[in-house]
Structure formats: C-alpha cells, structure tokens
Amino acid sequence: MARLAAFCLLALLLPTAAAAQTHEAWQAPTLSITRYDEDWSDLSDEDKRAHHWTGQFKYIPISDDAWLSTGIEVRARNENYENNLWGGADAPDDSYLWLRALPYADLHVGHFRAFTQPIIAYAVGVAPSASPIDQTRVDMLQAFGEADLGPVTVRAGRQMLSLGTERLVGTRYGPNVPLAFDGVRAIVRLGKAKVNLFAVKPVTPGPGSFDDKTSSTRALWGAYGSIPRLDLYYLGFRNRTAHFGGVPGREERHTIGARYYGASRGWHWNVEAAAQFGNFAGQRIRAWTLGTEVGRTLTGLPLSPDATMRFNIVSGDTHKGDGTLGTFNAMFPKGKYFGELSPVGPTNIISLNPRLSAPISRKVSASLAGMAYWRYTTADGVYDIPGNLLRAAGDSRARFIGKEAEVTLAWQASAELELSTSFSVFAPGGFIRETGPAKTIRMIGTEANFRF
C-alpha cells in the first residue's frame, strides 16, 4: 500500500505539460452515467459516423423517421480493505471484485422513444456474503417509454434519476448496482428553464436474476427546476419502515432547496442549501443542510492544477425526546459521497474537504484530497451513506469523527477505456475511539471501465 501511495503522489507531482483535450465529431456532447441523456442524432450524417468505429453503433438508421442508438459499459472494480469500519465490520479485512455490464438500446421513432438497459452484475469474494448492492445477477436496470410533445416530454417506466450534483437524489453509480426508480416523469422546457416533475418509487434489487422489485414502503415525488446557474426544488418522501434513534415509524418528509453554481474567470462554485419538515412516528421533523464548494484553476502554476474547498454541514437530532427530529435524511444520495472511501454519510456531520487535481498529461490525471469530519450535534450518532446508524451517540461528548487522505490516478487509455486507482486512509477521531473499534481504515481501489 505504501508503494502504491508513493507512486500516486509522485505521479501527481510530475512536471509534465498538460495538453489540450480535443473533441471529435463522433463523441457525444456528454457521455453520461444515465446514458439516456446522450443525443447522437447528429450522426445521421453518414460521413460523421465513419469518423470512428463506434459510429455504426451510435446511430443505426431504420427508416426516414426511425433510428436506433446502442452502447455498453463494462466495468471491473477491485476494492481491498484493511480494518473496514475501523475494524468493526463483519469482515474488516476484505478484498473483492465487482463485475458489471450495462448494455443499452435507445429506439427513436418520430416523437416517440423506447429506452432499455439491462444490467449484469456479479461480485466475487465479498465477505461474509454479497448484498443486492454488490450483486443482482441479470436484471433490467432501465426500461421506459417517452413521448416528445414539444415543450413537454413525458416519460414512464424504470429509469435512473440524477438531480443536481446528486446530494439528495442520485444514481448510486460508484457501487456495483446503481439505483433506479419506477414511475412517471414530465420534463417541461420553457426557454432556458427546465422543470422536472416526477412521482416514483425506488427499485429494490434482489440477489437473483429478474427479481428486482418496486419498493412497497418508500416513495419520492417533487419538482426540480433549473435555469442557468440556479436550481430550485421541492422533494416529497415517504418511508413506512423508517428508523431514527432506534425508533421505528412512518416518515413523511418534505424538502425545499436551492443550488447556485457556475464558473467564471478561473473560479467555479457550487453552493446548495435545503430545509426539511414533516413528521416521523409522532414527532415533527426540522432538519437542514448547507453544502459549499468553491474552487479555482491555478493557471500560474505548473500543470494548472485545480484547487477546490468543500465545506458541508448536515443537521442531526439535538435533543432526544423533545418531540422534534432534527436528523437530516439525504434520501437517495450518490454513492461514494465524500470520496472513494466513504464510511460516513451526509447525516449529523460537519465536513471539510480540500482537494487538488491536475492533468499530468493529455490522458493522465491525478488528485490529492484530505477530509475531516465532526458530528454536528453530540446528541446524535454517525450514519453511513444510505442513512443507517453506524455508531450511536452513547455517552460520548466527542465531536471529532476522524480524518482522511486520498490520492487517485486515472489514465484515459483510449476514448472508450479508462483505468484508475486510488489509495485512501481514514484515521479515527475521539468519537470513534470512545464508541467501539477504532483502527485506521486503509483501502486500495483499482478499476477498468470501458464505455461507448
């Protein structure tokens, strides 16, 4: 591990000039995680399709007003843990391999569209056993029909959702089995404004083939509006089997929020605030979060690195038994929330995350990050990314959860193939030491991802 970390640090500091990235005619404007956002209609020009070997798959003409786009992602990811969950996991020293394939077909006929994306996901070596997030075998990740009605697009079926920067609703792309929802969605476009209206339920993956099911206990609905540099949203959430502070009950939660983001003159920023209200098991909900990200490209330094500072505050429950629940619920956040190693999630937490990233060459990039975590309130515990309680508050008055360092290295070997590696260390703080096992977590991740 030490040799790998030294190699990654050396790569970050290599004085190689960065070359400008080029954009080829056959490349999509955005190669997205959800895949259905990609628009390959420009490849109706046969000459453009001939520019690259993938052109013949990205636009397949069927008739004058019908065409098919296809593609696939094949990913292999290995994670090696030492002292997972500070030594408190069922298998603290674990090494496993995630394998998944995500082919898709996107059929366009006039103003109508049908999108399907099966998933083949297997896990090897997960101890003590693979969960449905590790392995779902063969199933349908996305399958929906869509009608383009001019300013309104209506979509019904199974689909992934990615709202904003996925602080509250994301694709869970990092783990082996992404998150999808069943339901309806309307996308309204008015000039530069776009509003997503949706009523969906999350898909619960099963351990076998073709056994994924629509959740019978959780539901999400709302409106997410965007104009340049500003998002405004309302999200409604219901969970009939929620647990907070060891108490089970029915949860109905409403979130209102705003996100301000943009880039100008070398600076970039992404600031988001949200408030939650509702009720849980006879208690009223009053919770909130503030996430900030401010960065600058340092063009005067070798490699023109990008320096970014992220600061997040997420509320917890301040007073037990007062009839008010202050624990924020991120609902469906992105996987690997704070980095490649993310044992703690966005609940009852204050986090500080400086990050430095740079292109080492035209195809190689690296980043170096540090993280520090504190409890927002000492009356509440520490949670994982899905919102499960990892450590109860107990009698500990300590706020400091721990500190983390992470280095990553990525090589874009070809337009379709990316190889990457990361090395992460999480040293526990006073709260972890006072409430259970408190060993330093170490993780090495390696990944090969082929996509077109």
Coordinates of C-alpha atoms in Angstrom, one line a residue:
M1 CA 0.0 0.0 0.0
A2 CA 2.8 2.4 0.9
R3 CA 4.5 1.8 -2.5
L4 CA 1.2 2.5 -4.3
A5 CA 0.6 5.7 -2.4
A6 CA 4.1 6.9 -3.1
F7 CA 3.6 6.1 -6.8
C8 CA 0.4 8.1 -7.0
L9 CA 1.9 11.1 -5.1
L10 CA 4.9 11.0 -7.5
A11 CA 2.6 10.9 -10.5
L12 CA 0.7 14.0 -9.1
L13 CA 3.9 16.0 -8.9
L14 CA 5.5 15.0 -12.2
P15 CA 6.4 18.2 -14.2
T16 CA 4.8 17.1 -17.5
A17 CA 3.0 19.7 -19.5
A18 CA -0.7 19.2 -19.9
A19 CA -2.1 19.1 -23.5
A20 CA -5.5 20.4 -24.5
Q21 CA -8.3 18.0 -24.8
T22 CA -9.8 17.5 -28.2
H23 CA -13.4 16.9 -29.1
E24 CA -14.0 14.6 -32.0
A25 CA -17.1 14.6 -34.3
W26 CA -18.1 11.1 -33.2
Q27 CA -18.1 12.0 -29.5
A28 CA -21.4 12.8 -27.7
P29 CA -21.7 16.2 -26.2
T30 CA -21.9 14.4 -22.8
L31 CA -21.1 10.8 -22.2
S32 CA -23.4 10.4 -19.2
I33 CA -23.9 7.9 -16.5
T34 CA -27.7 7.6 -17.2
R35 CA -27.0 7.2 -20.9
Y36 CA -30.5 8.3 -22.0
D37 CA -29.3 12.0 -21.9
E38 CA -26.9 11.5 -24.8
D39 CA -28.0 12.8 -28.1
W40 CA -26.5 11.0 -31.1
S41 CA -28.8 12.4 -33.7
D42 CA -26.0 14.4 -35.3
L43 CA -24.6 11.1 -36.6
S44 CA -27.4 10.9 -39.1
D45 CA -24.7 12.3 -41.3
E46 CA -23.0 9.1 -42.7
D47 CA -19.7 10.9 -43.1
K48 CA -19.6 11.7 -39.3
R49 CA -20.5 8.1 -38.5
A50 CA -17.4 7.0 -40.4
H51 CA -15.0 9.1 -38.2
H52 CA -14.8 6.4 -35.5
W53 CA -15.5 2.7 -35.2
T54 CA -18.3 3.3 -32.7
G55 CA -20.3 5.5 -35.2
Q56 CA -22.0 2.5 -36.7
F57 CA -23.4 1.5 -33.3
K58 CA -24.4 5.0 -32.1
Y59 CA -26.7 5.8 -35.0
I60 CA -28.3 2.9 -36.8
P61 CA -30.9 4.2 -39.4
I62 CA -34.1 2.2 -39.7
S63 CA -36.4 4.4 -41.8
D64 CA -36.8 8.0 -42.6
D65 CA -38.0 8.9 -39.1
A66 CA -36.7 5.9 -37.0
W67 CA -33.2 5.2 -35.8
L68 CA -31.5 3.2 -33.0
S69 CA -28.6 4.0 -30.8
T70 CA -26.7 1.3 -28.8
G71 CA -23.8 1.2 -26.5
I72 CA -22.4 -0.6 -23.4
E73 CA -20.4 -0.1 -20.2
V74 CA -18.2 -2.9 -18.9
R75 CA -16.6 -2.3 -15.5
A76 CA -14.3 -4.3 -13.3
R77 CA -13.6 -2.9 -9.9
N78 CA -11.4 -4.4 -7.1
E79 CA -11.5 -3.0 -3.6
N80 CA -9.1 -4.1 -0.8
Y81 CA -9.9 -3.1 2.8
E82 CA -7.9 -3.2 5.9
N83 CA -9.9 -2.5 9.1
N84 CA -13.1 -1.7 7.3
L85 CA -15.5 0.4 9.6
W86 CA -12.5 0.9 11.9
G87 CA -12.3 -2.8 12.5
G88 CA -16.0 -3.2 13.3
A89 CA -17.2 -4.7 10.0
D90 CA -18.2 -8.4 9.8
A91 CA -15.2 -8.8 7.5
P92 CA -12.9 -5.9 8.3
D93 CA -10.1 -7.2 6.1
D94 CA -11.7 -7.9 2.8
S95 CA -10.8 -8.0 -0.9
Y96 CA -13.4 -8.4 -3.6
L97 CA -14.1 -7.9 -7.2
W98 CA -17.1 -6.2 -8.7
L99 CA -18.1 -7.0 -12.3
R100 CA -20.9 -5.4 -14.3
A101 CA -22.1 -4.9 -17.8
L102 CA -24.6 -2.3 -18.8
P103 CA -25.6 -2.5 -22.5
Y104 CA -28.4 -0.3 -23.8
A105 CA -30.6 0.3 -26.8
D106 CA -32.3 3.6 -27.5
L107 CA -35.0 3.5 -30.2
H108 CA -36.4 6.7 -31.7
V109 CA -39.5 6.7 -33.9
G110 CA -40.7 10.2 -34.7
H111 CA -41.7 11.9 -31.5
F112 CA -41.6 8.6 -29.5
R113 CA -38.8 6.8 -27.9
A114 CA -38.2 3.5 -26.1
F115 CA -35.0 3.1 -23.9
T116 CA -33.9 -0.2 -22.4
Q117 CA -30.8 -1.0 -20.3
P118 CA -30.3 -4.5 -18.8
I119 CA -27.7 -5.0 -16.0
I120 CA -25.4 -7.9 -15.5
A121 CA -23.7 -7.5 -12.1
Y122 CA -21.7 -10.1 -10.1
A123 CA -19.4 -9.9 -7.1
V124 CA -16.5 -12.2 -6.3
G125 CA -15.1 -12.6 -2.8
V126 CA -17.4 -10.3 -0.8
A127 CA -17.3 -11.5 2.8
P128 CA -19.3 -12.6 4.6
S129 CA -21.7 -12.6 1.6
A130 CA -22.6 -10.3 -1.3
S131 CA -25.5 -8.0 -0.7
P132 CA -28.0 -6.9 -3.5
I133 CA -26.0 -3.7 -3.9
D134 CA -22.9 -5.9 -4.7
Q135 CA -24.7 -8.4 -7.0
T136 CA -28.1 -8.5 -8.7
R137 CA -27.1 -11.0 -11.4
V138 CA -29.2 -10.3 -14.6
D139 CA -32.0 -7.8 -14.4
M140 CA -33.5 -4.7 -16.0
L141 CA -31.9 -1.5 -14.8
Q142 CA -33.8 0.9 -17.0
A143 CA -36.8 0.5 -19.3
F144 CA -39.1 3.3 -20.2
G145 CA -41.2 4.8 -23.0
E146 CA -41.2 8.5 -23.8
A147 CA -43.3 10.9 -25.9
D148 CA -42.0 14.3 -27.1
L149 CA -44.9 16.7 -27.0
G150 CA -43.0 19.8 -27.9
P151 CA -42.3 21.8 -24.7
V152 CA -43.2 18.8 -22.6
T153 CA -41.6 15.4 -22.6
V154 CA -43.5 12.6 -20.8
R155 CA -41.6 9.5 -19.6
A156 CA -43.0 6.4 -17.9
G157 CA -41.2 3.3 -16.7
R158 CA -38.0 2.4 -14.9
Q159 CA -35.2 5.0 -15.0
M160 CA -32.2 6.4 -13.1
L161 CA -32.6 9.9 -11.7
S162 CA -29.7 12.4 -11.3
L163 CA -30.8 15.7 -9.8
G164 CA -28.2 18.5 -9.4
T165 CA -24.9 17.1 -8.0
E166 CA -26.8 14.1 -6.5
R167 CA -26.6 15.3 -2.9
L168 CA -30.2 14.2 -2.4
V169 CA -31.2 12.1 -5.4
G170 CA -28.5 10.2 -7.4
T171 CA -27.7 7.1 -9.4
R172 CA -25.5 5.3 -6.8
Y173 CA -23.1 4.8 -9.6
G174 CA -20.0 4.0 -7.5
P175 CA -21.2 0.7 -6.0
N176 CA -21.8 -2.2 -8.3
V177 CA -25.6 -2.0 -8.7
P178 CA -26.9 1.5 -9.5
L179 CA -30.2 2.9 -8.2
A180 CA -33.3 3.1 -10.4
F181 CA -36.9 4.3 -9.9
D182 CA -40.2 3.1 -11.2
G183 CA -42.8 5.8 -12.1
V184 CA -43.6 8.8 -14.3
R185 CA -41.7 11.9 -15.1
A186 CA -42.5 15.0 -17.1
I187 CA -39.8 17.4 -18.4
V188 CA -41.1 20.9 -19.2
R189 CA -38.9 23.3 -21.2
L190 CA -39.7 27.0 -21.3
G191 CA -36.9 29.0 -23.0
K192 CA -33.8 28.4 -20.8
A193 CA -35.8 27.0 -18.0
K194 CA -36.3 23.3 -17.4
V195 CA -38.6 21.7 -14.8
N196 CA -38.7 18.0 -13.9
L197 CA -41.9 16.8 -12.4
F198 CA -41.9 13.2 -11.1
A199 CA -43.7 10.6 -8.9
V200 CA -41.6 7.5 -8.5
K201 CA -40.7 4.6 -6.2
P202 CA -37.1 3.2 -5.8
V203 CA -36.3 -0.2 -7.2
T204 CA -35.2 -2.7 -4.6
P205 CA -32.6 -5.1 -6.1
G206 CA -32.7 -8.8 -5.3
P207 CA -29.8 -11.2 -5.1
G208 CA -31.1 -13.3 -8.0
S209 CA -31.9 -12.8 -11.7
F210 CA -35.0 -10.9 -12.6
D211 CA -36.1 -10.4 -9.0
D212 CA -35.8 -6.6 -8.7
K213 CA -39.0 -5.1 -7.3
T214 CA -40.6 -1.7 -6.9
S215 CA -40.4 -0.6 -3.3
S216 CA -43.7 -1.1 -1.4
T217 CA -42.5 1.1 1.5
R218 CA -40.8 4.2 0.0
A219 CA -41.9 6.8 -2.5
L220 CA -40.5 10.1 -3.9
W221 CA -42.2 12.9 -5.7
G222 CA -41.5 16.5 -6.5
A223 CA -40.4 19.3 -8.8
Y224 CA -36.9 20.2 -9.8
G225 CA -36.5 23.5 -11.7
S226 CA -33.3 24.7 -13.4
I227 CA -32.2 27.9 -15.1
P228 CA -28.6 28.8 -15.9
R229 CA -26.6 28.8 -12.6
L230 CA -29.7 28.2 -10.4
D231 CA -31.7 25.2 -9.3
L232 CA -34.9 25.4 -7.2
Y233 CA -36.6 22.2 -6.0
Y234 CA -39.2 20.6 -3.8
L235 CA -38.9 16.9 -2.9
G236 CA -41.5 14.8 -1.1
F237 CA -40.5 11.5 0.5
R238 CA -42.4 8.7 2.4
N239 CA -41.0 5.7 4.2
R240 CA -43.3 3.4 6.1
T241 CA -40.4 1.5 7.7
A242 CA -38.1 4.3 8.8
H243 CA -35.8 4.1 11.9
F244 CA -34.3 7.0 13.7
G245 CA -32.6 6.7 17.1
G246 CA -33.6 3.1 17.4
V247 CA -37.3 4.1 17.0
P248 CA -39.3 2.6 14.1
G249 CA -42.1 4.5 12.5
R250 CA -43.7 6.1 9.4
E251 CA -41.8 9.0 7.9
E252 CA -43.2 11.7 5.6
R253 CA -40.6 14.4 4.8
H254 CA -40.7 17.5 2.6
T255 CA -37.5 19.1 1.3
I256 CA -37.2 22.6 -0.2
G257 CA -33.8 23.7 -1.5
A258 CA -31.8 25.8 -3.9
R259 CA -28.4 25.3 -5.6
Y260 CA -26.3 28.2 -7.0
Y261 CA -23.4 27.1 -9.3
G262 CA -21.3 28.3 -12.1
A263 CA -17.8 29.2 -13.4
S264 CA -16.1 32.5 -14.3
R265 CA -12.6 33.8 -14.8
G266 CA -10.9 30.6 -13.4
W267 CA -13.3 30.3 -10.5
H268 CA -16.0 27.7 -10.1
W269 CA -18.6 27.2 -7.3
N270 CA -21.5 25.0 -6.2
V271 CA -23.5 26.0 -3.2
E272 CA -26.6 24.2 -2.1
A273 CA -29.0 24.7 0.9
A274 CA -32.0 22.6 1.9
A275 CA -34.5 22.5 4.7
Q276 CA -36.7 19.6 5.7
F277 CA -40.0 19.4 7.6
G278 CA -42.7 16.8 8.1
N279 CA -43.3 14.1 10.7
F280 CA -41.9 10.8 11.9
A281 CA -43.6 8.5 14.5
G282 CA -45.5 11.3 16.1
Q283 CA -42.6 13.7 16.0
R284 CA -42.2 16.8 13.8
I285 CA -39.2 17.0 11.5
R286 CA -37.0 20.1 11.4
A287 CA -33.7 19.5 9.6
W288 CA -31.4 21.3 7.2
T289 CA -28.1 21.1 5.3
L290 CA -25.7 23.5 3.7
G291 CA -23.1 22.3 1.2
T292 CA -20.5 24.6 -0.3
E293 CA -17.8 24.0 -3.0
V294 CA -15.5 26.8 -4.2
G295 CA -12.5 26.2 -6.5
R296 CA -10.0 28.0 -8.7
T297 CA -7.8 26.8 -11.6
L298 CA -4.3 28.0 -10.8
T299 CA -3.1 28.8 -14.3
G300 CA 0.2 30.3 -13.0
L301 CA 1.4 27.0 -11.6
P302 CA 2.9 24.0 -13.4
L303 CA 0.1 21.7 -14.8
S304 CA -2.5 24.4 -14.0
P305 CA -4.0 22.5 -11.1
D306 CA -7.5 23.0 -9.8
A307 CA -7.8 23.7 -6.1
T308 CA -11.2 23.1 -4.5
M309 CA -12.5 23.5 -1.0
R310 CA -15.7 21.8 0.1
F311 CA -17.5 22.5 3.4
N312 CA -20.7 20.8 4.4
I313 CA -23.0 21.0 7.5
V314 CA -25.8 18.4 7.9
S315 CA -28.1 18.6 10.9
G316 CA -28.6 15.9 13.5
D317 CA -31.1 15.4 16.3
T318 CA -30.1 17.9 19.0
H319 CA -32.5 17.0 21.9
K320 CA -33.8 13.5 22.3
G321 CA -37.4 13.2 23.5
D322 CA -38.4 16.8 22.7
G323 CA -40.9 15.8 20.0
T324 CA -38.8 17.2 17.2
L325 CA -36.5 15.1 15.0
G326 CA -33.5 17.1 13.7
T327 CA -31.8 14.3 11.8
F328 CA -31.4 15.2 8.1
N329 CA -32.3 12.5 5.6
A330 CA -30.4 12.7 2.3
M331 CA -32.8 10.1 1.0
F332 CA -31.0 8.8 -2.2
P333 CA -27.6 10.4 -2.3
K334 CA -24.8 9.5 -4.7
G335 CA -22.6 6.5 -3.8
K336 CA -19.0 7.2 -2.6
Y337 CA -20.3 10.5 -1.3
F338 CA -17.1 12.1 0.1
G339 CA -14.6 10.1 -1.9
E340 CA -13.6 6.6 -3.0
L341 CA -13.6 5.6 0.7
S342 CA -16.7 7.0 2.4
P343 CA -17.6 5.1 5.6
V344 CA -19.6 8.0 6.9
G345 CA -22.6 9.7 5.1
P346 CA -24.3 13.1 4.9
T347 CA -26.2 12.9 8.2
N348 CA -25.3 14.8 11.5
I349 CA -22.0 15.8 10.1
I350 CA -19.6 18.7 9.5
S351 CA -17.0 18.0 6.9
L352 CA -14.1 19.9 5.4
N353 CA -12.6 18.6 2.2
P354 CA -9.7 20.4 0.4
R355 CA -8.8 18.8 -3.0
L356 CA -6.1 19.4 -5.6
S357 CA -6.4 17.9 -9.1
A358 CA -4.4 18.3 -12.2
P359 CA -3.9 16.8 -15.7
I360 CA -0.4 15.3 -15.8
S361 CA -0.6 14.7 -19.5
R362 CA -3.2 14.6 -22.2
K363 CA -4.5 11.3 -21.0
V364 CA -3.4 11.1 -17.3
S365 CA -5.0 13.0 -14.4
A366 CA -4.5 12.8 -10.6
S367 CA -5.9 14.3 -7.5
L368 CA -5.0 14.6 -3.8
A369 CA -7.6 15.2 -1.2
G370 CA -8.0 15.5 2.6
M371 CA -11.2 15.2 4.6
A372 CA -12.0 15.9 8.3
Y373 CA -15.3 15.0 9.9
W374 CA -17.1 16.2 13.1
R375 CA -20.6 15.4 14.5
Y376 CA -22.9 18.4 14.1
T377 CA -24.5 17.5 17.5
T378 CA -23.2 15.3 20.2
A379 CA -26.7 14.0 20.9
D380 CA -26.9 12.1 17.6
G381 CA -24.6 9.4 16.2
V382 CA -22.8 8.7 13.0
Y383 CA -24.5 7.3 9.9
D384 CA -23.5 5.6 6.7
I385 CA -24.4 6.9 3.2
P386 CA -27.8 5.1 3.0
G387 CA -28.7 6.6 6.4
N388 CA -28.1 3.6 8.6
L389 CA -26.8 4.3 12.1
L390 CA -23.2 3.2 12.4
R391 CA -22.4 4.4 15.9
A392 CA -25.0 5.6 18.4
A393 CA -24.1 8.7 20.5
G394 CA -23.9 6.8 23.7
D395 CA -22.3 8.8 26.5
S396 CA -19.6 10.3 24.2
R397 CA -19.4 14.1 24.1
A398 CA -16.6 14.0 21.5
R399 CA -17.4 15.6 18.2
F400 CA -14.4 14.6 16.0
I401 CA -15.1 11.6 13.9
G402 CA -11.8 11.3 12.1
K403 CA -9.6 12.5 9.2
E404 CA -8.9 11.0 5.8
A405 CA -6.4 11.3 3.0
E406 CA -6.9 10.1 -0.5
V407 CA -4.9 10.1 -3.7
T408 CA -6.3 9.0 -7.1
L409 CA -4.8 8.4 -10.5
A410 CA -6.7 8.0 -13.8
W411 CA -5.4 7.1 -17.3
Q412 CA -7.7 7.5 -20.3
A413 CA -6.1 4.8 -22.3
S414 CA -8.4 5.3 -25.2
A415 CA -11.6 7.1 -26.0
E416 CA -13.6 4.2 -24.5
L417 CA -11.3 2.8 -21.8
E418 CA -10.3 4.4 -18.5
L419 CA -8.0 2.8 -15.9
S420 CA -7.9 4.3 -12.4
T421 CA -6.6 3.6 -9.0
S422 CA -7.0 5.1 -5.6
F423 CA -5.4 4.8 -2.1
S424 CA -7.3 6.0 1.0
V425 CA -6.6 6.2 4.7
F426 CA -9.1 7.1 7.4
A427 CA -7.7 7.7 10.9
P428 CA -10.4 7.6 13.6
G429 CA -11.0 10.5 16.0
G430 CA -12.2 10.8 19.6
F431 CA -15.9 9.8 18.9
I432 CA -14.9 6.6 17.1
R433 CA -12.4 5.7 19.8
E434 CA -14.9 6.2 22.6
T435 CA -17.7 4.1 21.0
G436 CA -16.1 0.9 19.6
P437 CA -13.4 -0.5 17.4
A438 CA -11.1 2.3 16.3
K439 CA -8.4 1.1 13.9
T440 CA -7.2 3.0 10.9
I441 CA -9.0 2.1 7.7
R442 CA -7.0 1.6 4.6
M443 CA -8.4 1.0 1.1
I444 CA -6.9 0.4 -2.3
G445 CA -9.3 0.6 -5.3
T446 CA -8.5 -0.3 -8.9
E447 CA -10.9 0.0 -11.8
A448 CA -11.1 -0.6 -15.5
N449 CA -14.1 1.0 -17.2
F450 CA -14.9 0.5 -20.9
R451 CA -17.8 2.7 -22.3
F452 CA -19.1 3.8 -25.6

